[in-house]
Amino acid sequence: MITRKELIRTGVSAAGVMLAGEVAGFGKILLRSAAEESCRGSIGLSGRAARILSGASLAPSGHNTQPWDVKIISENEWVIGWDKSRALPAVDPHNRELMLSIGAFCGALKISAKNEGLDARMAVTAKNPFSADLVKITFRESESSDYYMEALRKRRTVKKGLLSQPINNADISYITSGTGTKICTFNRGSREGDFIEAAVLESNKIQAARGDAQAELAEWIRWSRKDVMKHMNGLSPAGMEIGGFGGWYVSHFFDREDVMSLSFREQTVDMVENFLSSYGTWIIITSDREDCKSLIDAGEGFLKLGINSWRKKIALHPMTQPLEEAGFSGNLKKNIGIEENIQFILRAGYVEEYPLPVSVRMPVERIIR
Ligand SMILES: Cc1cc2nc3c(=O)[nH]c(=O)nc-3n(C[C@H](O)[C@H](O)[C@H](O)COP(=O)(O)O)c2cc1C
């Protein structure tokens, strides 16, 4: 149990895991902050609580907004909520993806708590995706296990370098085991695979032409190193996998206005076309219902899938636009023979080398409510 003494004794100033990564144009810098090293500060969290939160914050989220916040009711009772300023109303008006991100955060928090010798029990309390309080957590002392911790630290979204070989059935079984997710897979070049590909491309074109979606994206891109370090969230050139000279150039010369330009929108579509030229398999995560618990469970399943995939050098790239643009989801379901609700569309493929994570996370103090 986290003791009261521990809780009050120290504070925390930073979260995350120290990982060195190459940011385009920035050279080698330290990208994820270090909870273990810097559990000091002014918010009155114990080192153990801070470490749990820093591990939890490694969860993936749409545009890396990290929409979660946490209310510490007592040492063994926390409540997870969300921060309106980190929602994405233009592409996610119903908070569906925000719930998925919260689910991923819950999954990461369980792993991180287990690493600290605690079982985190979760109860979804949200009445709807806009409820202030979403999940209640209670902790119970248990045996510690670091089994998933390394993979949690090393998983990331990977968009480039996916091989065109389909993911084999044994690996599909491996990566889905214990995730609790319902998935369907379609290999590249199958009739269904082609249909998904076309829907992803078309929906990206529509979204790139949509002013409000593009303006929202512009708000969440951190072009310069200064901006990355200031916000510690959002999409960096490295996170978008704009590397080499291009990465250096955009980090020095691009700003919000560039994202709104026609040429940037055209380049976005070109980049998507390029992504679609190499991958092995589409993995579709579904849920039979669309309520908060189902979405949170699907988000947790997605995180676990990512963790298991890291062990098999399988890259996962969510391509969410068909679920964000009107008319695509129903058509997709009909044409690929899925009756349930589609929650994630993942472009998947083996990679020769699984790259280090590059997307930053906010310090723990910024997620305490
Ligand atoms: C609900 C959800 C939707 C996402 N949609 C997309 C997407 O459409 N395109 C994309 O490139 N990445 C997508 N991502 C990946 C995030 O951008 C990524 O998780 C975030 O930038 C943090 O980076 P990391 O996963 O490498 O830690 C999505 C992630 C989540 C959880």
Short mmCIF file of C-alpha atoms and ligand atoms in Angstrom, two decimals:
data_model
loop_
_atom_site.label_atom_id
_atom_site.label_comp_id
_atom_site.label_asym_id
_atom_site.label_seq_id
_atom_site.Cartn_x
_atom_site.Cartn_y
_atom_site.Cartn_z
CA MET A 1 0.00 0.00 0.00
CA ILE A 2 1.17 3.55 -0.56
CA THR A 3 1.61 4.83 2.96
CA ARG A 4 0.36 8.20 4.10
CA LYS A 5 3.90 9.07 5.12
CA GLU A 6 5.16 8.34 1.62
CA LEU A 7 2.29 10.26 0.15
CA ILE A 8 2.99 13.38 2.12
CA ARG A 9 6.74 13.15 2.41
CA THR A 10 7.82 14.05 -1.07
CA GLY A 11 6.39 15.51 -4.16
CA VAL A 12 7.11 14.86 -7.75
CA SER A 13 8.09 17.06 -10.59
CA ALA A 14 8.54 14.85 -13.56
CA ALA A 15 7.14 11.71 -15.07
CA GLY A 16 8.01 9.08 -17.52
CA VAL A 17 10.89 6.96 -18.44
CA MET A 18 14.26 8.15 -19.57
CA LEU A 19 14.79 7.05 -23.10
CA ALA A 20 17.17 8.56 -25.56
CA GLY A 21 15.83 8.96 -29.02
CA GLU A 22 16.69 10.74 -32.20
CA VAL A 23 14.46 13.71 -32.88
CA ALA A 24 14.66 14.89 -36.43
CA GLY A 25 16.73 18.03 -36.48
CA PHE A 26 17.34 18.00 -32.74
CA GLY A 27 20.13 15.50 -32.46
CA LYS A 28 20.10 13.08 -29.58
CA ILE A 29 18.07 14.41 -26.73
CA LEU A 30 16.34 12.88 -23.78
CA LEU A 31 12.77 12.54 -24.70
CA ARG A 32 10.82 11.01 -21.93
CA SER A 33 11.18 12.56 -18.56
CA ALA A 34 12.37 10.63 -15.55
CA ALA A 35 10.10 9.98 -12.61
CA GLU A 36 12.43 7.74 -10.72
CA GLU A 37 15.20 10.29 -10.88
CA SER A 38 13.16 13.34 -10.17
CA CYS A 39 10.41 12.42 -7.76
CA ARG A 40 10.68 15.70 -5.94
CA GLY A 41 8.68 18.84 -6.12
CA SER A 42 5.69 20.43 -4.68
CA ILE A 43 2.56 18.41 -5.25
CA GLY A 44 2.82 16.02 -2.35
CA LEU A 45 2.96 12.69 -4.15
CA SER A 46 4.94 9.75 -2.87
CA GLY A 47 7.73 8.40 -5.03
CA ARG A 48 5.75 5.21 -5.51
CA ALA A 49 2.62 7.04 -6.63
CA ALA A 50 4.69 9.19 -8.96
CA ARG A 51 6.34 6.18 -10.52
CA ILE A 52 2.96 4.55 -11.09
CA LEU A 53 1.66 7.69 -12.79
CA SER A 54 4.75 8.15 -14.89
CA GLY A 55 4.47 4.59 -16.18
CA ALA A 56 0.75 5.09 -16.85
CA SER A 57 1.46 8.22 -18.86
CA LEU A 58 3.40 6.16 -21.41
CA ALA A 59 0.02 5.14 -22.82
CA PRO A 60 -0.69 6.17 -26.42
CA SER A 61 -3.32 8.81 -27.16
CA GLY A 62 -4.79 10.47 -30.25
CA HIS A 63 -2.47 13.36 -31.37
CA ASN A 64 -0.53 12.55 -28.16
CA THR A 65 -2.81 14.93 -26.25
CA GLN A 66 -2.56 12.78 -23.10
CA PRO A 67 -6.14 13.70 -22.16
CA TRP A 68 -6.14 11.95 -18.75
CA ASP A 69 -6.06 13.53 -15.35
CA VAL A 70 -6.02 11.94 -11.91
CA LYS A 71 -7.63 12.97 -8.63
CA ILE A 72 -5.87 11.47 -5.59
CA ILE A 73 -8.69 10.89 -3.10
CA SER A 74 -6.48 8.97 -0.68
CA GLU A 75 -3.37 6.86 -0.82
CA ASN A 76 -5.28 3.90 -2.15
CA GLU A 77 -8.15 5.52 -4.00
CA TRP A 78 -7.73 7.54 -7.18
CA VAL A 79 -10.17 8.79 -9.79
CA ILE A 80 -9.29 9.13 -13.46
CA GLY A 81 -10.91 11.94 -15.38
CA TRP A 82 -10.13 13.95 -18.49
CA ASP A 83 -9.08 17.45 -19.36
CA LYS A 84 -11.32 19.33 -21.77
CA SER A 85 -8.40 21.34 -23.10
CA ARG A 86 -6.85 18.10 -24.33
CA ALA A 87 -9.90 16.79 -26.20
CA LEU A 88 -10.12 16.79 -30.02
CA PRO A 89 -13.63 18.06 -30.84
CA ALA A 90 -13.03 18.44 -34.58
CA VAL A 91 -12.03 14.82 -35.23
CA ASP A 92 -13.51 13.21 -32.11
CA PRO A 93 -16.70 15.13 -31.27
CA HIS A 94 -18.19 12.29 -29.20
CA ASN A 95 -15.04 11.63 -27.12
CA ARG A 96 -14.95 8.08 -28.49
CA GLU A 97 -11.21 8.16 -29.11
CA LEU A 98 -10.66 10.04 -25.88
CA MET A 99 -12.29 7.08 -24.06
CA LEU A 100 -9.97 4.71 -25.95
CA SER A 101 -6.96 6.76 -24.83
CA ILE A 102 -8.24 6.70 -21.24
CA GLY A 103 -8.52 2.91 -21.57
CA ALA A 104 -4.91 2.70 -22.72
CA PHE A 105 -3.93 4.85 -19.72
CA CYS A 106 -5.83 2.48 -17.38
CA GLY A 107 -4.00 -0.51 -18.89
CA ALA A 108 -0.62 1.18 -18.50
CA LEU A 109 -1.48 2.19 -14.95
CA LYS A 110 -2.25 -1.44 -14.01
CA ILE A 111 1.10 -2.58 -15.39
CA SER A 112 2.94 0.23 -13.69
CA ALA A 113 1.18 -0.43 -10.34
CA LYS A 114 2.01 -4.15 -10.55
CA ASN A 115 5.64 -3.18 -11.03
CA GLU A 116 5.32 -1.36 -7.69
CA GLY A 117 3.68 -4.34 -5.97
CA LEU A 118 0.10 -3.11 -6.20
CA ASP A 119 -3.02 -4.46 -7.85
CA ALA A 120 -4.98 -1.58 -9.36
CA ARG A 121 -8.68 -2.43 -9.47
CA MET A 122 -10.74 -0.30 -11.76
CA ALA A 123 -14.45 0.46 -11.88
CA VAL A 124 -15.81 2.54 -14.75
CA THR A 125 -18.09 5.14 -13.16
CA ALA A 126 -18.65 7.36 -16.22
CA LYS A 127 -22.29 7.79 -17.20
CA ASN A 128 -21.24 9.09 -20.59
CA PRO A 129 -17.97 10.05 -22.32
CA PHE A 130 -18.29 13.64 -21.07
CA SER A 131 -18.64 12.75 -17.35
CA ALA A 132 -15.99 14.49 -15.24
CA ASP A 133 -15.06 11.30 -13.37
CA LEU A 134 -14.50 8.25 -15.55
CA VAL A 135 -12.80 5.46 -13.60
CA LYS A 136 -12.34 4.78 -9.90
CA ILE A 137 -9.16 2.95 -8.91
CA THR A 138 -8.47 1.16 -5.66
CA PHE A 139 -5.07 -0.31 -4.85
CA ARG A 140 -4.30 -3.51 -3.01
CA GLU A 141 -0.89 -4.72 -1.99
CA SER A 142 0.21 -7.70 -4.11
CA GLU A 143 3.29 -9.42 -5.42
CA SER A 144 5.26 -7.16 -7.71
CA SER A 145 6.00 -8.08 -11.31
CA ASP A 146 7.95 -6.16 -13.90
CA TYR A 147 6.96 -8.56 -16.69
CA TYR A 148 5.26 -5.98 -18.93
CA MET A 149 7.26 -2.95 -17.84
CA GLU A 150 10.07 -3.08 -20.38
CA ALA A 151 7.62 -3.44 -23.25
CA LEU A 152 5.50 -0.59 -21.85
CA ARG A 153 8.58 1.62 -21.89
CA LYS A 154 9.63 0.58 -25.38
CA ARG A 155 6.37 0.33 -27.31
CA ARG A 156 5.53 3.15 -29.68
CA THR A 157 3.62 3.94 -32.82
CA VAL A 158 5.70 2.92 -35.83
CA LYS A 159 4.72 4.17 -39.28
CA LYS A 160 7.77 3.57 -41.45
CA GLY A 161 9.73 0.48 -42.35
CA LEU A 162 6.83 -1.98 -42.20
CA LEU A 163 7.54 -5.07 -44.27
CA SER A 164 4.93 -6.31 -46.73
CA GLN A 165 4.86 -9.82 -45.32
CA PRO A 166 1.55 -10.71 -43.61
CA ILE A 167 1.60 -11.27 -39.84
CA ASN A 168 1.46 -15.04 -39.41
CA ASN A 169 -1.33 -16.75 -37.48
CA ALA A 170 0.92 -17.86 -34.61
CA ASP A 171 2.02 -14.26 -34.06
CA ILE A 172 -1.55 -12.98 -34.28
CA SER A 173 -2.46 -15.47 -31.52
CA TYR A 174 0.56 -14.37 -29.49
CA ILE A 175 -0.11 -10.66 -29.71
CA THR A 176 -3.81 -10.96 -28.93
CA SER A 177 -3.47 -13.41 -26.05
CA GLY A 178 -4.50 -11.91 -22.72
CA THR A 179 -5.58 -8.64 -24.28
CA GLY A 180 -9.30 -9.28 -24.00
CA THR A 181 -9.78 -7.66 -27.39
CA LYS A 182 -11.91 -8.83 -30.26
CA ILE A 183 -10.02 -8.48 -33.48
CA CYS A 184 -10.36 -9.30 -37.17
CA THR A 185 -7.36 -9.37 -39.48
CA PHE A 186 -7.14 -8.85 -43.23
CA ASN A 187 -3.94 -9.27 -45.14
CA ARG A 188 -2.62 -6.76 -47.63
CA GLY A 189 -3.85 -7.58 -51.12
CA SER A 190 -7.02 -9.39 -49.97
CA ARG A 191 -10.33 -8.01 -51.19
CA GLU A 192 -11.10 -6.69 -47.69
CA GLY A 193 -7.55 -5.37 -47.26
CA ASP A 194 -7.88 -3.39 -50.48
CA PHE A 195 -11.21 -2.01 -49.35
CA ILE A 196 -9.76 -0.81 -46.02
CA GLU A 197 -6.81 0.73 -47.86
CA ALA A 198 -9.10 2.68 -50.17
CA ALA A 199 -11.23 3.87 -47.23
CA VAL A 200 -8.15 5.02 -45.32
CA LEU A 201 -6.84 6.97 -48.28
CA GLU A 202 -10.17 8.55 -49.18
CA SER A 203 -10.98 9.54 -45.59
CA ASN A 204 -7.53 11.09 -45.21
CA LYS A 205 -8.15 13.18 -48.32
CA ILE A 206 -11.47 14.38 -46.90
CA GLN A 207 -9.98 15.15 -43.50
CA ALA A 208 -7.02 17.02 -44.98
CA ALA A 209 -9.49 19.26 -46.82
CA ARG A 210 -11.55 19.90 -43.67
CA GLY A 211 -10.53 23.25 -42.19
CA ASP A 212 -11.54 22.56 -38.58
CA ALA A 213 -9.73 19.20 -38.48
CA GLN A 214 -6.61 20.73 -40.01
CA ALA A 215 -6.71 23.69 -37.60
CA GLU A 216 -7.00 21.26 -34.68
CA LEU A 217 -4.04 19.26 -35.99
CA ALA A 218 -2.04 22.49 -36.32
CA GLU A 219 -2.75 23.23 -32.64
CA TRP A 220 -1.20 19.92 -31.63
CA ILE A 221 1.94 19.90 -33.77
CA ARG A 222 5.09 20.95 -31.91
CA TRP A 223 7.46 21.88 -34.71
CA SER A 224 10.44 23.22 -32.78
CA ARG A 225 12.40 21.59 -30.04
CA LYS A 226 11.46 24.53 -27.83
CA ASP A 227 7.77 23.81 -28.35
CA VAL A 228 8.22 20.09 -27.73
CA MET A 229 9.89 20.83 -24.42
CA LYS A 230 7.40 23.54 -23.49
CA HIS A 231 4.27 21.46 -23.97
CA MET A 232 5.57 17.88 -23.53
CA ASN A 233 2.58 16.64 -25.51
CA GLY A 234 1.34 16.73 -29.09
CA LEU A 235 3.01 15.59 -32.28
CA SER A 236 6.68 16.29 -32.91
CA PRO A 237 8.46 15.87 -36.28
CA ALA A 238 10.04 12.73 -34.82
CA GLY A 239 6.65 11.38 -33.73
CA MET A 240 5.34 12.01 -37.24
CA GLU A 241 8.46 10.27 -38.56
CA ILE A 242 9.63 13.22 -40.60
CA GLY A 243 13.33 12.44 -40.52
CA GLY A 244 16.62 13.53 -42.06
CA PHE A 245 16.96 16.95 -43.64
CA GLY A 246 13.16 17.24 -43.89
CA GLY A 247 12.87 16.87 -40.14
CA TRP A 248 15.55 19.47 -39.53
CA TYR A 249 13.90 21.84 -42.00
CA VAL A 250 10.37 21.60 -40.58
CA SER A 251 11.58 21.92 -37.00
CA HIS A 252 13.30 25.21 -37.87
CA PHE A 253 10.97 26.76 -40.42
CA PHE A 254 7.45 25.33 -40.09
CA ASP A 255 4.63 26.80 -38.07
CA ARG A 256 0.88 26.67 -37.68
CA GLU A 257 0.23 28.50 -40.93
CA ASP A 258 2.15 25.89 -42.93
CA VAL A 259 -0.19 23.14 -41.66
CA MET A 260 -3.13 25.08 -43.10
CA SER A 261 -1.51 25.43 -46.54
CA LEU A 262 -2.61 23.45 -49.56
CA SER A 263 0.85 22.04 -50.13
CA PHE A 264 1.04 20.65 -46.58
CA ARG A 265 -2.35 18.98 -47.02
CA GLU A 266 -1.20 17.47 -50.32
CA GLN A 267 1.99 16.22 -48.71
CA THR A 268 -0.05 14.63 -45.91
CA VAL A 269 -2.05 12.64 -48.46
CA ASP A 270 1.17 11.69 -50.29
CA MET A 271 2.62 10.46 -47.02
CA VAL A 272 -0.48 8.34 -46.36
CA GLU A 273 -0.20 6.85 -49.85
CA ASN A 274 3.38 6.03 -49.09
CA PHE A 275 2.46 4.33 -45.79
CA LEU A 276 -0.12 2.26 -47.64
CA SER A 277 2.54 0.94 -49.99
CA SER A 278 4.13 -1.18 -47.27
CA TYR A 279 2.52 -3.21 -44.50
CA GLY A 280 1.45 -6.80 -43.98
CA THR A 281 -1.95 -6.93 -42.34
CA TRP A 282 -4.83 -4.78 -41.16
CA ILE A 283 -5.84 -5.46 -37.56
CA ILE A 284 -9.33 -4.24 -36.70
CA ILE A 285 -10.27 -3.98 -33.01
CA THR A 286 -14.01 -4.19 -32.40
CA SER A 287 -16.38 -4.04 -29.46
CA ASP A 288 -19.90 -5.37 -29.25
CA ARG A 289 -21.10 -2.22 -27.49
CA GLU A 290 -20.27 1.46 -27.64
CA ASP A 291 -20.70 2.42 -23.95
CA CYS A 292 -17.89 3.93 -21.85
CA LYS A 293 -16.79 0.60 -20.37
CA SER A 294 -16.59 -1.06 -23.80
CA LEU A 295 -14.51 1.82 -25.16
CA ILE A 296 -12.21 1.87 -22.14
CA ASP A 297 -11.77 -1.92 -22.40
CA ALA A 298 -10.97 -1.60 -26.13
CA GLY A 299 -8.36 1.07 -25.33
CA GLU A 300 -6.74 -1.17 -22.73
CA GLY A 301 -6.77 -4.03 -25.24
CA PHE A 302 -5.06 -1.81 -27.81
CA LEU A 303 -2.30 -0.97 -25.34
CA LYS A 304 -1.73 -4.66 -24.53
CA LEU A 305 -1.71 -5.52 -28.22
CA GLY A 306 1.02 -2.91 -28.70
CA ILE A 307 3.03 -4.33 -25.82
CA ASN A 308 2.84 -7.88 -27.12
CA SER A 309 3.63 -6.66 -30.64
CA TRP A 310 6.86 -5.04 -29.44
CA ARG A 311 8.09 -8.50 -28.36
CA LYS A 312 7.48 -9.82 -31.88
CA LYS A 313 8.92 -6.78 -33.70
CA ILE A 314 5.51 -6.00 -35.09
CA ALA A 315 4.76 -2.35 -35.75
CA LEU A 316 1.25 -0.97 -35.22
CA HIS A 317 0.05 2.24 -36.82
CA PRO A 318 -3.50 3.39 -35.99
CA MET A 319 -5.15 4.96 -39.05
CA THR A 320 -8.30 6.36 -37.57
CA GLN A 321 -9.65 8.67 -40.29
CA PRO A 322 -12.36 6.29 -41.63
CA LEU A 323 -13.84 6.31 -38.11
CA GLU A 324 -13.72 10.09 -37.98
CA GLU A 325 -15.15 11.05 -41.36
CA ALA A 326 -18.87 10.65 -42.04
CA GLY A 327 -20.14 7.62 -43.93
CA PHE A 328 -17.04 5.43 -43.86
CA SER A 329 -17.63 3.20 -40.85
CA GLY A 330 -20.94 1.68 -41.96
CA ASN A 331 -19.70 1.11 -45.47
CA LEU A 332 -16.51 -0.45 -44.20
CA LYS A 333 -18.35 -2.84 -41.88
CA LYS A 334 -20.64 -3.95 -44.68
CA ASN A 335 -17.82 -4.53 -47.13
CA ILE A 336 -15.44 -6.37 -44.83
CA GLY A 337 -18.16 -8.37 -43.08
CA ILE A 338 -17.96 -6.95 -39.55
CA GLU A 339 -21.14 -6.52 -37.51
CA GLU A 340 -19.64 -5.11 -34.34
CA ASN A 341 -18.45 -1.56 -33.73
CA ILE A 342 -15.01 -0.82 -35.16
CA GLN A 343 -12.81 0.95 -32.58
CA PHE A 344 -9.32 0.80 -34.11
CA ILE A 345 -7.98 0.34 -37.63
CA LEU A 346 -4.35 -0.69 -37.30
CA ARG A 347 -1.86 -0.95 -40.12
CA ALA A 348 0.50 -3.70 -38.99
CA GLY A 349 3.74 -5.17 -40.21
CA TYR A 350 6.99 -6.74 -39.11
CA VAL A 351 9.96 -4.39 -38.83
CA GLU A 352 13.66 -5.28 -39.03
CA GLU A 353 14.46 -3.03 -36.07
CA TYR A 354 11.87 -1.73 -33.66
CA PRO A 355 12.82 1.95 -33.14
CA LEU A 356 13.09 3.66 -29.76
CA PRO A 357 10.14 5.75 -28.57
CA VAL A 358 10.33 9.44 -29.43
CA SER A 359 7.04 10.99 -28.29
CA VAL A 360 7.33 12.97 -25.08
CA ARG A 361 5.02 12.77 -22.10
CA MET A 362 3.98 15.51 -19.70
CA PRO A 363 5.34 15.62 -16.17
CA VAL A 364 3.16 13.90 -13.58
CA GLU A 365 2.31 17.19 -11.86
CA ARG A 366 0.39 18.27 -14.96
CA ILE A 367 -1.98 15.32 -14.79
CA ILE A 368 -2.93 15.70 -11.14
CA ARG A 369 -6.36 17.29 -10.80
C1 LIG B 1 -7.34 6.52 -30.04
C2 LIG B 1 -6.08 6.73 -30.83
C3 LIG B 1 -6.14 7.13 -32.15
C4 LIG B 1 -4.97 7.33 -32.90
N1 LIG B 1 -5.06 7.68 -34.22
C5 LIG B 1 -3.92 7.84 -34.94
C6 LIG B 1 -3.99 8.15 -36.34
O1 LIG B 1 -5.06 8.26 -36.92
N2 LIG B 1 -2.83 8.29 -37.02
C7 LIG B 1 -1.61 8.15 -36.40
O2 LIG B 1 -0.59 8.30 -37.07
N3 LIG B 1 -1.52 7.83 -35.09
C8 LIG B 1 -2.63 7.67 -34.35
N4 LIG B 1 -2.55 7.35 -33.02
C9 LIG B 1 -1.22 7.20 -32.39
C10 LIG B 1 -0.84 8.44 -31.57
O3 LIG B 1 -0.55 9.54 -32.43
C11 LIG B 1 0.35 8.10 -30.68
O4 LIG B 1 -0.06 7.12 -29.76
C12 LIG B 1 0.87 9.29 -29.90
O5 LIG B 1 1.40 10.25 -30.78
C13 LIG B 1 1.96 8.89 -28.91
O6 LIG B 1 3.03 8.25 -29.56
P1 LIG B 1 3.50 6.77 -29.20
O7 LIG B 1 2.35 5.85 -29.50
O8 LIG B 1 4.69 6.52 -30.09
O9 LIG B 1 3.85 6.72 -27.74
C14 LIG B 1 -3.70 7.12 -32.27
C15 LIG B 1 -3.66 6.71 -30.92
C16 LIG B 1 -4.82 6.50 -30.21
C17 LIG B 1 -4.75 6.03 -28.78
#
